[in-house]
Amino acid sequence: MVKSEWDRVKVRLKDEVGDAAYRSWLRPITLHGISDDAVRLALPTRFMRDWVNTHYAERIRTLWGAENPAIRNVEIVVEAARAAAVKAVAELAAPRSAAEPAANVTPLAAKSAPPCAPAPVNGNAENDELGAQLDPRFTFKNFVVGKPNEFAWAAARRVAEADQVSFNPLFLYGGVGLGKTHLMHAIAHHIRERNPERSVLYLSAEKFMYRFIRALRGQDTMSFKEQFRSVDVLMIDDVQFIAGKDATQEEFFHTFNALVDQSRQIVISADKSPSDLEGIEERLRSRMACGLVADIHATTYELRLGILQSKAEQMGVIVPEKVMEFLAHKIISNVRELEGALNRVVAHSQLVGRAITLETTQEVLQDLLRASDRRITIEEIQKKVAEHFTIKLAEMSSARRSRQVARPRQIAMYLAKQLTSRSLPEIGRKFGGRDHTTVMHAVKKVEELKEADQNFAEDVELLRRMLQG
Ligand code: ADP
Ligand code: MG
């Protein structure tokens, strides 16, 4: 079949010319027809036809000949009627760097510029693009999976790999800096790589609103609707942004329904679950909740350590295990800050030309560490732990040693060590003037119990999360 021959030729071409050139010049080609020993391909503008003729026609002919020896000629024609449609699709699918060939440039002038040159940067470039740029680092490969995010990760993979819509929408939610945007970009990268024909549109809810308002002002809502309703995969990041923005919500609701009706995949992220989103209309909330809702929890120590190891490896730097453990203990707010801390430590060591040590790390991150100390106090920890185990707060400092109060007290000491930067003697003093060796013993004991007893470990983790949240 000619169509499948063409598909195979395109795959080979893409391998040869690379993604950007492919997207700019070859994907817009449509198969126009076939006669005897010639295939006819169509492009939307003369400029594109000329470009493809001089740069790729010969190669296409050779590749096609290999697929089907009967084909000896490749003819490329201009088919203007398709121009608008192709342009729209190209805009939707292409990232900003794969500049759409500019039809208004003369062939001569354009020839000197490589087809994959980045789009000229002007004030409007960002705004004129329908979608947002994808961060090339935000791939599945670079995403470290752990307990807090494995469900969201699995759901994202599923959406990225499925040819058919499995759940619609996929709704990802979680606190800031925990990897929502990373996962969304990863889905987009994966789909574009595997199946460049599918148009994937990623943008923030803010940008969606901006585009919508512009369309309203320009009285151009028809083409706005068309653009958004013709994509295969629509991803809207940080949907909480449109809380209270009724007109945008209404439009989004209709876009959403139109896409679901056509079995197109939708992925949404927010900082809260659909039912907790305030200022979002009930009908939209319930629509967003009817696919798969996956949350990303606060990081655990293990995940933070894993992320640090992976980032250090990516940066190609050697960071002592002790330093990574220290960072994983201290920078608990979110992954973005954790990354930032690691970057600072690495940058500092490269700048002064000295190896990374625990001392320099503490020095470089002084301000950050102090800030994280301010967040959680030993008193807060004692209070939370006492509440959790329903014992009196006074037991935290009492001399009683019965297991019923001693264990919670040990947990509180352990958390104090983990979540604050107080020294062992300081912690001891806050627990009824105990010795630092008592605190050390408590920390060790809790670590052992966490290892041995899954329930216990979860309990401690829960407390930690409550304190951090
Ligand atoms: P959110 O959108 O939830 O606010 P982001 O996706 O922007 O968070 O993540 C913040 C930073 O943390 C990004 O640089 C991202 O690559 C990184 N990050 C988050 N989670 C992970 C993870 N599990 N593995 C690797 N990097 C991560
Ligand atoms: Mg984000």
GROMACS .gro file of C-alpha atoms and ligand atoms in nm:
model
  497
    1MET     CA    1   0.000   0.000   0.000
    2VAL     CA    2   0.131   0.343  -0.094
    3LYS     CA    3   0.026   0.492   0.233
    4SER     CA    4   0.224   0.248   0.442
    5GLU     CA    5   0.523   0.283   0.210
    6TRP     CA    6   0.509   0.655   0.270
    7ASP     CA    7   0.483   0.597   0.643
    8ARG     CA    8   0.796   0.386   0.638
    9VAL     CA    9   0.982   0.638   0.424
   10LYS     CA   10   0.889   0.908   0.675
   11VAL     CA   11   1.023   0.706   0.965
   12ARG     CA   12   1.357   0.659   0.788
   13LEU     CA   13   1.368   1.025   0.693
   14LYS     CA   14   1.305   1.132   1.044
   15ASP     CA   15   1.594   0.923   1.166
   16GLU     CA   16   1.818   1.082   0.908
   17VAL     CA   17   1.726   1.447   0.938
   18GLY     CA   18   1.640   1.471   1.306
   19ASP     CA   19   1.331   1.580   1.487
   20ALA     CA   20   1.335   1.952   1.429
   21ALA     CA   21   1.392   1.943   1.054
   22TYR     CA   22   1.142   1.666   1.023
   23ARG     CA   23   0.877   1.860   1.203
   24SER     CA   24   0.942   2.174   1.003
   25TRP     CA   25   0.964   2.035   0.654
   26LEU     CA   26   0.865   1.675   0.621
   27ARG     CA   27   0.572   1.622   0.846
   28PRO     CA   28   0.363   1.887   0.666
   29ILE     CA   29   0.392   1.681   0.348
   30THR     CA   30   0.079   1.499   0.246
   31LEU     CA   31   0.052   1.212   0.007
   32HIS     CA   32  -0.128   1.348  -0.294
   33GLY     CA   33  -0.143   1.060  -0.534
   34ILE     CA   34   0.039   0.805  -0.740
   35SER     CA   35   0.063   0.742  -1.111
   36ASP     CA   36   0.261   0.471  -1.287
   37ASP     CA   37   0.613   0.514  -1.162
   38ALA     CA   38   0.571   0.844  -0.974
   39VAL     CA   39   0.434   0.949  -0.639
   40ARG     CA   40   0.301   1.295  -0.590
   41LEU     CA   41   0.349   1.474  -0.259
   42ALA     CA   42   0.194   1.803  -0.159
   43LEU     CA   43   0.308   2.093   0.054
   44PRO     CA   44   0.109   2.399   0.152
   45THR     CA   45   0.337   2.671   0.015
   46ARG     CA   46   0.570   2.723  -0.279
   47PHE     CA   47   0.850   2.807  -0.046
   48MET     CA   48   0.820   2.480   0.135
   49ARG     CA   49   0.791   2.291  -0.190
   50ASP     CA   50   1.110   2.449  -0.318
   51TRP     CA   51   1.293   2.381  -0.001
   52VAL     CA   52   1.193   2.019   0.014
   53ASN     CA   53   1.268   1.981  -0.356
   54THR     CA   54   1.624   2.097  -0.322
   55HIS     CA   55   1.698   1.935   0.012
   56TYR     CA   56   1.502   1.618   0.046
   57ALA     CA   57   1.341   1.512  -0.282
   58GLU     CA   58   1.631   1.302  -0.397
   59ARG     CA   59   1.652   1.124  -0.066
   60ILE     CA   60   1.279   1.059  -0.063
   61ARG     CA   61   1.304   0.909  -0.410
   62THR     CA   62   1.585   0.676  -0.308
   63LEU     CA   63   1.412   0.564   0.009
   64TRP     CA   64   1.089   0.510  -0.173
   65GLY     CA   65   1.266   0.315  -0.443
   66ALA     CA   66   1.395   0.085  -0.173
   67GLU     CA   67   1.043   0.030  -0.042
   68ASN     CA   68   0.893  -0.014  -0.383
   69PRO     CA   69   1.121  -0.049  -0.688
   70ALA     CA   70   0.838   0.053  -0.920
   71ILE     CA   71   0.861   0.411  -0.795
   72ARG     CA   72   1.115   0.609  -0.989
   73ASN     CA   73   0.998   0.964  -0.951
   74VAL     CA   74   0.886   1.192  -0.677
   75GLU     CA   75   0.690   1.497  -0.770
   76ILE     CA   76   0.619   1.770  -0.519
   77VAL     CA   77   0.331   2.006  -0.570
   78VAL     CA   78   0.178   2.297  -0.388
   79GLU     CA   79  -0.162   2.242  -0.246
   80ALA     CA   80  -0.270   2.572  -0.106
   81ALA     CA   81  -0.607   2.459   0.017
   82ARG     CA   82  -0.445   2.254   0.284
   83ALA     CA   83  -0.223   2.534   0.398
   84ALA     CA   84  -0.436   2.657   0.682
   85ALA     CA   85  -0.503   2.315   0.825
   86VAL     CA   86  -0.143   2.207   0.806
   87LYS     CA   87  -0.028   2.527   0.962
   88ALA     CA   88  -0.264   2.484   1.251
   89VAL     CA   89  -0.151   2.128   1.311
   90ALA     CA   90   0.213   2.222   1.284
   91GLU     CA   91   0.165   2.499   1.536
   92LEU     CA   92  -0.008   2.273   1.775
   93ALA     CA   93   0.247   2.001   1.759
   94ALA     CA   94   0.577   2.174   1.713
   95PRO     CA   95   0.778   2.296   2.007
   96ARG     CA   96   0.897   2.650   1.977
   97SER     CA   97   1.248   2.562   1.868
   98ALA     CA   98   1.126   2.378   1.562
   99ALA     CA   99   1.029   2.697   1.392
  100GLU     CA  100   0.757   2.664   1.142
  101PRO     CA  101   0.894   2.751   0.801
  102ALA     CA  102   0.815   3.109   0.733
  103ALA     CA  103   0.625   3.126   0.410
  104ASN     CA  104   0.685   3.495   0.368
  105VAL     CA  105   1.061   3.472   0.350
  106THR     CA  106   1.214   3.463   0.007
  107PRO     CA  107   1.375   3.128  -0.070
  108LEU     CA  108   1.712   3.291  -0.116
  109ALA     CA  109   1.719   3.458   0.220
  110ALA     CA  110   1.582   3.156   0.394
  111LYS     CA  111   1.824   2.914   0.242
  112SER     CA  112   2.113   3.053   0.439
  113ALA     CA  113   1.929   2.986   0.763
  114PRO     CA  114   1.916   2.627   0.879
  115PRO     CA  115   1.561   2.497   0.890
  116CYS     CA  116   1.584   2.411   1.255
  117ALA     CA  117   1.710   2.747   1.368
  118PRO     CA  118   1.534   2.870   1.679
  119ALA     CA  119   1.247   3.105   1.628
  120PRO     CA  120   1.349   3.468   1.633
  121VAL     CA  121   1.313   3.601   1.980
  122ASN     CA  122   1.082   3.893   1.999
  123GLY     CA  123   0.848   4.018   2.261
  124ASN     CA  124   0.558   3.825   2.121
  125ALA     CA  125   0.717   3.495   2.033
  126GLU     CA  126   0.612   3.329   2.355
  127ASN     CA  127   0.259   3.455   2.336
  128ASP     CA  128   0.204   3.369   1.974
  129GLU     CA  129   0.277   3.005   2.029
  130LEU     CA  130  -0.030   2.808   2.125
  131GLY     CA  131   0.141   2.569   2.362
  132ALA     CA  132   0.430   2.619   2.600
  133GLN     CA  133   0.782   2.498   2.551
  134LEU     CA  134   0.876   2.167   2.705
  135ASP     CA  135   1.174   2.137   2.932
  136PRO     CA  136   1.403   1.878   2.773
  137ARG     CA  137   1.518   1.761   3.115
  138PHE     CA  138   1.171   1.671   3.229
  139THR     CA  139   1.165   1.316   3.097
  140PHE     CA  140   1.060   0.987   3.248
  141LYS     CA  141   1.422   0.885   3.245
  142ASN     CA  142   1.511   1.172   3.477
  143PHE     CA  143   1.219   1.117   3.709
  144VAL     CA  144   1.307   0.933   4.026
  145VAL     CA  145   1.027   0.709   4.144
  146GLY     CA  146   0.955   0.645   4.512
  147LYS     CA  147   0.662   0.570   4.737
  148PRO     CA  148   0.524   0.926   4.738
  149ASN     CA  149   0.500   0.953   4.360
  150GLU     CA  150   0.482   0.602   4.225
  151PHE     CA  151   0.110   0.604   4.167
  152ALA     CA  152   0.117   0.933   3.979
  153TRP     CA  153   0.419   0.814   3.786
  154ALA     CA  154   0.253   0.488   3.687
  155ALA     CA  155  -0.059   0.671   3.574
  156ALA     CA  156   0.150   0.914   3.370
  157ARG     CA  157   0.338   0.632   3.203
  158ARG     CA  158   0.016   0.460   3.123
  159VAL     CA  159  -0.120   0.769   2.950
  160ALA     CA  160   0.206   0.821   2.764
  161GLU     CA  161   0.220   0.465   2.638
  162ALA     CA  162  -0.142   0.394   2.562
  163ASP     CA  163  -0.268   0.434   2.209
  164GLN     CA  164  -0.618   0.459   2.337
  165VAL     CA  165  -0.756   0.669   2.612
  166SER     CA  166  -0.759   0.465   2.927
  167PHE     CA  167  -0.886   0.718   3.175
  168ASN     CA  168  -0.999   1.066   3.104
  169PRO     CA  169  -0.884   1.296   3.236
  170LEU     CA  170  -0.571   1.206   3.423
  171PHE     CA  171  -0.575   1.449   3.712
  172LEU     CA  172  -0.241   1.496   3.891
  173TYR     CA  173  -0.226   1.694   4.208
  174GLY     CA  174   0.020   1.773   4.484
  175GLY     CA  175   0.207   2.051   4.658
  176VAL     CA  176   0.447   2.282   4.480
  177GLY     CA  177   0.776   2.150   4.354
  178LEU     CA  178   0.685   1.785   4.379
  179GLY     CA  179   0.703   1.695   4.010
  180LYS     CA  180   0.364   1.760   3.849
  181THR     CA  181   0.502   1.966   3.565
  182HIS     CA  182   0.790   1.726   3.525
  183LEU     CA  183   0.549   1.435   3.479
  184MET     CA  184   0.335   1.625   3.230
  185HIS     CA  185   0.633   1.720   3.017
  186ALA     CA  186   0.750   1.360   3.035
  187ILE     CA  187   0.417   1.243   2.895
  188ALA     CA  188   0.443   1.495   2.611
  189HIS     CA  189   0.802   1.402   2.528
  190HIS     CA  190   0.718   1.037   2.526
  191ILE     CA  191   0.418   1.069   2.298
  192ARG     CA  192   0.594   1.300   2.055
  193GLU     CA  193   0.886   1.066   2.031
  194ARG     CA  194   0.683   0.754   1.986
  195ASN     CA  195   0.423   0.899   1.761
  196PRO     CA  196   0.507   1.236   1.609
  197GLU     CA  197   0.180   1.241   1.421
  198ARG     CA  198  -0.018   1.284   1.738
  199SER     CA  199  -0.056   1.643   1.833
  200VAL     CA  200   0.017   1.709   2.195
  201LEU     CA  201  -0.060   2.045   2.341
  202TYR     CA  202   0.080   2.141   2.679
  203LEU     CA  203   0.015   2.476   2.842
  204SER     CA  204  -0.056   2.634   3.177
  205ALA     CA  205  -0.411   2.723   3.272
  206GLU     CA  206  -0.289   3.079   3.285
  207LYS     CA  207  -0.184   3.067   2.924
  208PHE     CA  208  -0.511   2.903   2.830
  209MET     CA  209  -0.690   3.197   2.983
  210TYR     CA  210  -0.464   3.444   2.812
  211ARG     CA  211  -0.529   3.284   2.472
  212PHE     CA  212  -0.897   3.276   2.537
  213ILE     CA  213  -0.917   3.640   2.631
  214ARG     CA  214  -0.718   3.735   2.327
  215ALA     CA  215  -0.952   3.537   2.108
  216LEU     CA  216  -1.248   3.711   2.266
  217ARG     CA  217  -1.096   4.049   2.206
  218GLY     CA  218  -1.004   3.969   1.851
  219GLN     CA  219  -1.350   3.818   1.800
  220ASP     CA  220  -1.180   3.506   1.691
  221THR     CA  221  -1.321   3.248   1.928
  222MET     CA  222  -1.407   3.016   1.641
  223SER     CA  223  -1.047   2.950   1.555
  224PHE     CA  224  -0.958   2.937   1.922
  225LYS     CA  225  -1.211   2.660   1.969
  226GLU     CA  226  -1.096   2.479   1.659
  227GLN     CA  227  -0.734   2.487   1.762
  228PHE     CA  228  -0.799   2.346   2.102
  229ARG     CA  229  -1.051   2.092   1.990
  230SER     CA  230  -0.835   1.939   1.722
  231VAL     CA  231  -0.552   1.814   1.940
  232ASP     CA  232  -0.500   1.451   2.033
  233VAL     CA  233  -0.369   1.520   2.379
  234LEU     CA  234  -0.440   1.833   2.580
  235MET     CA  235  -0.249   1.904   2.899
  236ILE     CA  236  -0.337   2.194   3.124
  237ASP     CA  237  -0.098   2.266   3.408
  238ASP     CA  238  -0.193   2.437   3.736
  239VAL     CA  239  -0.564   2.447   3.670
  240GLN     CA  240  -0.622   2.610   4.011
  241PHE     CA  241  -0.526   2.930   3.835
  242ILE     CA  242  -0.866   2.961   3.672
  243ALA     CA  243  -1.044   2.956   4.008
  244GLY     CA  244  -1.291   3.240   4.010
  245LYS     CA  245  -1.240   3.306   3.639
  246ASP     CA  246  -1.586   3.210   3.529
  247ALA     CA  247  -1.574   3.276   3.157
  248THR     CA  248  -1.248   3.088   3.118
  249GLN     CA  249  -1.387   2.801   3.320
  250GLU     CA  250  -1.690   2.785   3.100
  251GLU     CA  251  -1.479   2.773   2.787
  252PHE     CA  252  -1.251   2.514   2.940
  253PHE     CA  253  -1.550   2.306   3.038
  254HIS     CA  254  -1.673   2.300   2.677
  255THR     CA  255  -1.328   2.228   2.538
  256PHE     CA  256  -1.295   1.950   2.790
  257ASN     CA  257  -1.625   1.792   2.693
  258ALA     CA  258  -1.558   1.824   2.322
  259LEU     CA  259  -1.226   1.644   2.358
  260VAL     CA  260  -1.363   1.371   2.582
  261ASP     CA  261  -1.643   1.313   2.333
  262GLN     CA  262  -1.387   1.255   2.063
  263SER     CA  263  -1.185   1.024   2.287
  264ARG     CA  264  -0.891   1.258   2.306
  265GLN     CA  265  -0.670   1.237   2.610
  266ILE     CA  266  -0.673   1.514   2.869
  267VAL     CA  267  -0.420   1.559   3.147
  268ILE     CA  268  -0.469   1.818   3.417
  269SER     CA  269  -0.263   1.922   3.716
  270ALA     CA  270  -0.352   2.123   4.021
  271ASP     CA  271  -0.230   2.189   4.371
  272LYS     CA  272  -0.537   2.026   4.523
  273SER     CA  273  -0.773   1.741   4.449
  274PRO     CA  274  -1.077   1.826   4.234
  275SER     CA  275  -1.308   1.824   4.533
  276ASP     CA  276  -1.082   2.060   4.727
  277LEU     CA  277  -1.042   2.314   4.450
  278GLU     CA  278  -1.213   2.630   4.556
  279GLY     CA  279  -1.361   2.875   4.311
  280ILE     CA  280  -1.408   2.610   4.045
  281GLU     CA  281  -1.760   2.541   3.930
  282GLU     CA  282  -1.914   2.223   4.056
  283ARG     CA  283  -1.980   2.075   3.712
  284LEU     CA  284  -1.618   2.126   3.610
  285ARG     CA  285  -1.489   1.981   3.934
  286SER     CA  286  -1.697   1.672   3.897
  287ARG     CA  287  -1.588   1.635   3.533
  288MET     CA  288  -1.225   1.658   3.633
  289ALA     CA  289  -1.273   1.394   3.899
  290CYS     CA  290  -1.427   1.135   3.672
  291GLY     CA  291  -1.108   0.999   3.523
  292LEU     CA  292  -0.814   0.897   3.732
  293VAL     CA  293  -0.710   1.123   4.018
  294ALA     CA  294  -0.352   1.067   4.130
  295ASP     CA  295  -0.178   1.258   4.402
  296ILE     CA  296   0.189   1.317   4.463
  297HIS     CA  297   0.274   1.312   4.832
  298ALA     CA  298   0.543   1.500   5.014
  299THR     CA  299   0.885   1.346   4.960
  300THR     CA  300   1.033   1.090   5.194
  301TYR     CA  301   1.394   1.081   5.303
  302GLU     CA  302   1.461   0.788   5.071
  303LEU     CA  303   1.315   0.963   4.769
  304ARG     CA  304   1.509   1.280   4.842
  305LEU     CA  305   1.829   1.081   4.866
  306GLY     CA  306   1.749   0.903   4.540
  307ILE     CA  307   1.682   1.232   4.365
  308LEU     CA  308   2.008   1.380   4.491
  309GLN     CA  309   2.203   1.082   4.367
  310SER     CA  310   2.040   1.099   4.029
  311LYS     CA  311   2.095   1.475   3.994
  312ALA     CA  312   2.459   1.449   4.100
  313GLU     CA  313   2.508   1.179   3.843
  314GLN     CA  314   2.345   1.388   3.573
  315MET     CA  315   2.567   1.681   3.662
  316GLY     CA  316   2.867   1.452   3.657
  317VAL     CA  317   2.988   1.559   3.998
  318ILE     CA  318   3.096   1.357   4.295
  319VAL     CA  319   2.909   1.447   4.608
  320PRO     CA  320   3.005   1.265   4.927
  321GLU     CA  321   2.738   1.033   5.061
  322LYS     CA  322   2.743   1.223   5.391
  323VAL     CA  323   2.658   1.548   5.219
  324MET     CA  324   2.369   1.393   5.029
  325GLU     CA  325   2.234   1.241   5.347
  326PHE     CA  326   2.263   1.574   5.517
  327LEU     CA  327   2.076   1.751   5.240
  328ALA     CA  328   1.809   1.481   5.229
  329HIS     CA  329   1.757   1.526   5.602
  330LYS     CA  330   1.750   1.901   5.600
  331ILE     CA  331   1.590   2.020   5.279
  332ILE     CA  332   1.253   1.865   5.316
  333SER     CA  333   1.017   2.122   5.170
  334ASN     CA  334   1.013   2.008   4.809
  335VAL     CA  335   1.222   1.879   4.523
  336ARG     CA  336   1.276   2.219   4.368
  337GLU     CA  337   1.446   2.349   4.680
  338LEU     CA  338   1.640   2.029   4.715
  339GLU     CA  339   1.772   2.068   4.361
  340GLY     CA  340   1.847   2.431   4.426
  341ALA     CA  341   2.048   2.342   4.735
  342LEU     CA  342   2.249   2.082   4.549
  343ASN     CA  343   2.315   2.324   4.265
  344ARG     CA  344   2.442   2.585   4.504
  345VAL     CA  345   2.675   2.344   4.678
  346VAL     CA  346   2.812   2.219   4.347
  347ALA     CA  347   2.848   2.567   4.202
  348HIS     CA  348   3.032   2.684   4.509
  349SER     CA  349   3.278   2.398   4.505
  350GLN     CA  350   3.350   2.452   4.136
  351LEU     CA  351   3.393   2.821   4.187
  352VAL     CA  352   3.642   2.795   4.469
  353GLY     CA  353   3.795   2.480   4.327
  354ARG     CA  354   3.755   2.271   4.637
  355ALA     CA  355   3.588   1.939   4.702
  356ILE     CA  356   3.243   1.933   4.853
  357THR     CA  357   3.242   1.863   5.226
  358LEU     CA  358   2.983   1.868   5.498
  359GLU     CA  359   3.135   2.186   5.638
  360THR     CA  360   3.126   2.381   5.315
  361THR     CA  361   2.774   2.256   5.252
  362GLN     CA  362   2.653   2.387   5.585
  363GLU     CA  363   2.827   2.714   5.521
  364VAL     CA  364   2.692   2.762   5.172
  365LEU     CA  365   2.339   2.678   5.274
  366GLN     CA  366   2.332   2.868   5.600
  367ASP     CA  367   2.033   3.082   5.510
  368LEU     CA  368   1.834   2.792   5.371
  369LEU     CA  369   1.902   2.575   5.672
  370ARG     CA  370   1.802   2.846   5.911
  371ALA     CA  371   1.480   2.896   5.718
  372SER     CA  372   1.399   2.529   5.735
  373ASP     CA  373   1.464   2.534   6.108
  374ARG     CA  374   1.216   2.810   6.153
  375ARG     CA  375   0.952   2.598   5.994
  376ILE     CA  376   0.939   2.326   6.256
  377THR     CA  377   1.014   2.363   6.625
  378ILE     CA  378   1.078   2.097   6.883
  379GLU     CA  379   0.772   2.216   7.073
  380GLU     CA  380   0.556   2.160   6.770
  381ILE     CA  381   0.695   1.813   6.726
  382GLN     CA  382   0.629   1.726   7.087
  383LYS     CA  383   0.277   1.854   7.066
  384LYS     CA  384   0.193   1.668   6.746
  385VAL     CA  385   0.343   1.343   6.865
  386ALA     CA  386   0.169   1.364   7.200
  387GLU     CA  387  -0.162   1.428   7.026
  388HIS     CA  388  -0.105   1.145   6.786
  389PHE     CA  389  -0.043   0.892   7.064
  390THR     CA  390  -0.295   1.055   7.295
  391ILE     CA  391  -0.055   1.112   7.580
  392LYS     CA  392  -0.010   1.430   7.779
  393LEU     CA  393   0.233   1.684   7.645
  394ALA     CA  394   0.402   1.688   7.985
  395GLU     CA  395   0.511   1.327   7.930
  396MET     CA  396   0.759   1.451   7.672
  397SER     CA  397   0.967   1.593   7.955
  398SER     CA  398   0.865   1.361   8.234
  399ALA     CA  399   1.089   1.096   8.384
  400ARG     CA  400   0.840   0.816   8.330
  401ARG     CA  401   0.979   0.526   8.140
  402SER     CA  402   0.679   0.307   8.071
  403ARG     CA  403   0.675   0.198   7.711
  404GLN     CA  404   0.346   0.376   7.652
  405VAL     CA  405   0.509   0.715   7.694
  406ALA     CA  406   0.873   0.630   7.629
  407ARG     CA  407   0.815   0.522   7.270
  408PRO     CA  408   0.632   0.840   7.162
  409ARG     CA  409   0.900   1.040   7.335
  410GLN     CA  410   1.167   0.858   7.137
  411ILE     CA  411   0.980   0.923   6.818
  412ALA     CA  412   0.959   1.291   6.901
  413MET     CA  413   1.333   1.301   6.965
  414TYR     CA  414   1.397   1.123   6.641
  415LEU     CA  415   1.179   1.370   6.451
  416ALA     CA  416   1.348   1.660   6.627
  417LYS     CA  417   1.679   1.533   6.503
  418GLN     CA  418   1.543   1.482   6.151
  419LEU     CA  419   1.339   1.794   6.107
  420THR     CA  420   1.539   2.057   6.291
  421SER     CA  421   1.905   2.136   6.296
  422ARG     CA  422   1.926   2.133   6.676
  423SER     CA  423   2.217   1.940   6.820
  424LEU     CA  424   2.172   1.628   7.033
  425PRO     CA  425   2.239   1.811   7.363
  426GLU     CA  426   1.995   2.085   7.266
  427ILE     CA  427   1.728   1.830   7.190
  428GLY     CA  428   1.801   1.648   7.516
  429ARG     CA  429   1.752   1.967   7.713
  430LYS     CA  430   1.407   2.021   7.560
  431PHE     CA  431   1.302   1.673   7.666
  432GLY     CA  432   1.323   1.731   8.039
  433GLY     CA  433   1.696   1.787   8.051
  434ARG     CA  434   1.800   1.448   7.916
  435ASP     CA  435   2.151   1.360   7.818
  436HIS     CA  436   2.258   1.368   7.453
  437THR     CA  437   2.329   0.995   7.462
  438THR     CA  438   1.964   0.936   7.545
  439VAL     CA  439   1.867   1.124   7.230
  440MET     CA  440   2.120   0.931   7.028
  441HIS     CA  441   1.981   0.607   7.163
  442ALA     CA  442   1.627   0.718   7.076
  443VAL     CA  443   1.724   0.800   6.719
  444LYS     CA  444   1.890   0.462   6.677
  445LYS     CA  445   1.600   0.278   6.832
  446VAL     CA  446   1.345   0.445   6.604
  447GLU     CA  447   1.557   0.371   6.300
  448GLU     CA  448   1.572   0.005   6.396
  449LEU     CA  449   1.201  -0.016   6.457
  450LYS     CA  450   1.130   0.152   6.124
  451GLU     CA  451   1.338  -0.111   5.953
  452ALA     CA  452   1.170  -0.397   6.133
  453ASP     CA  453   0.810  -0.286   6.141
  454GLN     CA  454   0.630  -0.151   5.839
  455ASN     CA  455   0.339  -0.015   6.039
  456PHE     CA  456   0.568   0.165   6.273
  457ALA     CA  457   0.757   0.315   5.980
  458GLU     CA  458   0.435   0.439   5.826
  459ASP     CA  459   0.327   0.592   6.152
  460VAL     CA  460   0.647   0.786   6.183
  461GLU     CA  461   0.627   0.890   5.819
  462LEU     CA  462   0.274   1.012   5.871
  463LEU     CA  463   0.383   1.225   6.163
  464ARG     CA  464   0.666   1.366   5.965
  465ARG     CA  465   0.433   1.457   5.684
  466MET     CA  466   0.186   1.623   5.917
  467LEU     CA  467   0.465   1.829   6.064
  468GLN     CA  468   0.598   1.928   5.726
  469GLY     CA  469   0.258   2.002   5.583
  470ADP     P1  470   0.545   2.109   4.037
  470ADP     O1  471   0.500   2.127   3.896
  470ADP     O2  472   0.474   1.998   4.106
  470ADP     O3  473   0.544   2.234   4.117
  470ADP     P2  474   0.796   2.046   3.910
  470ADP     O4  475   0.751   1.938   3.821
  470ADP     O5  476   0.821   2.179   3.848
  470ADP     O6  477   0.697   2.062   4.034
  470ADP     O7  478   0.927   1.997   3.987
  470ADP     C1  479   1.019   2.085   4.048
  470ADP     C2  480   1.159   2.040   4.022
  470ADP     O8  481   1.184   1.919   4.088
  470ADP     C3  482   1.186   2.013   3.876
  470ADP     O9  483   1.317   2.056   3.844
  470ADP     C4  484   1.177   1.864   3.863
  470ADP    O10  485   1.259   1.813   3.761
  470ADP     C5  486   1.222   1.817   3.998
  470ADP     N1  487   1.159   1.691   4.040
  470ADP     C6  488   1.040   1.677   4.102
  470ADP     N2  489   1.014   1.548   4.129
  470ADP     C7  490   1.118   1.478   4.081
  470ADP     C8  491   1.152   1.338   4.076
  470ADP     N3  492   1.071   1.245   4.130
  470ADP     N4  493   1.268   1.303   4.018
  470ADP     C9  494   1.350   1.396   3.966
  470ADP     N5  495   1.325   1.528   3.967
  470ADP    C10  496   1.212   1.570   4.023
  471MG      MG  497   0.433   2.299   3.800
   0.00000   0.00000   0.00000
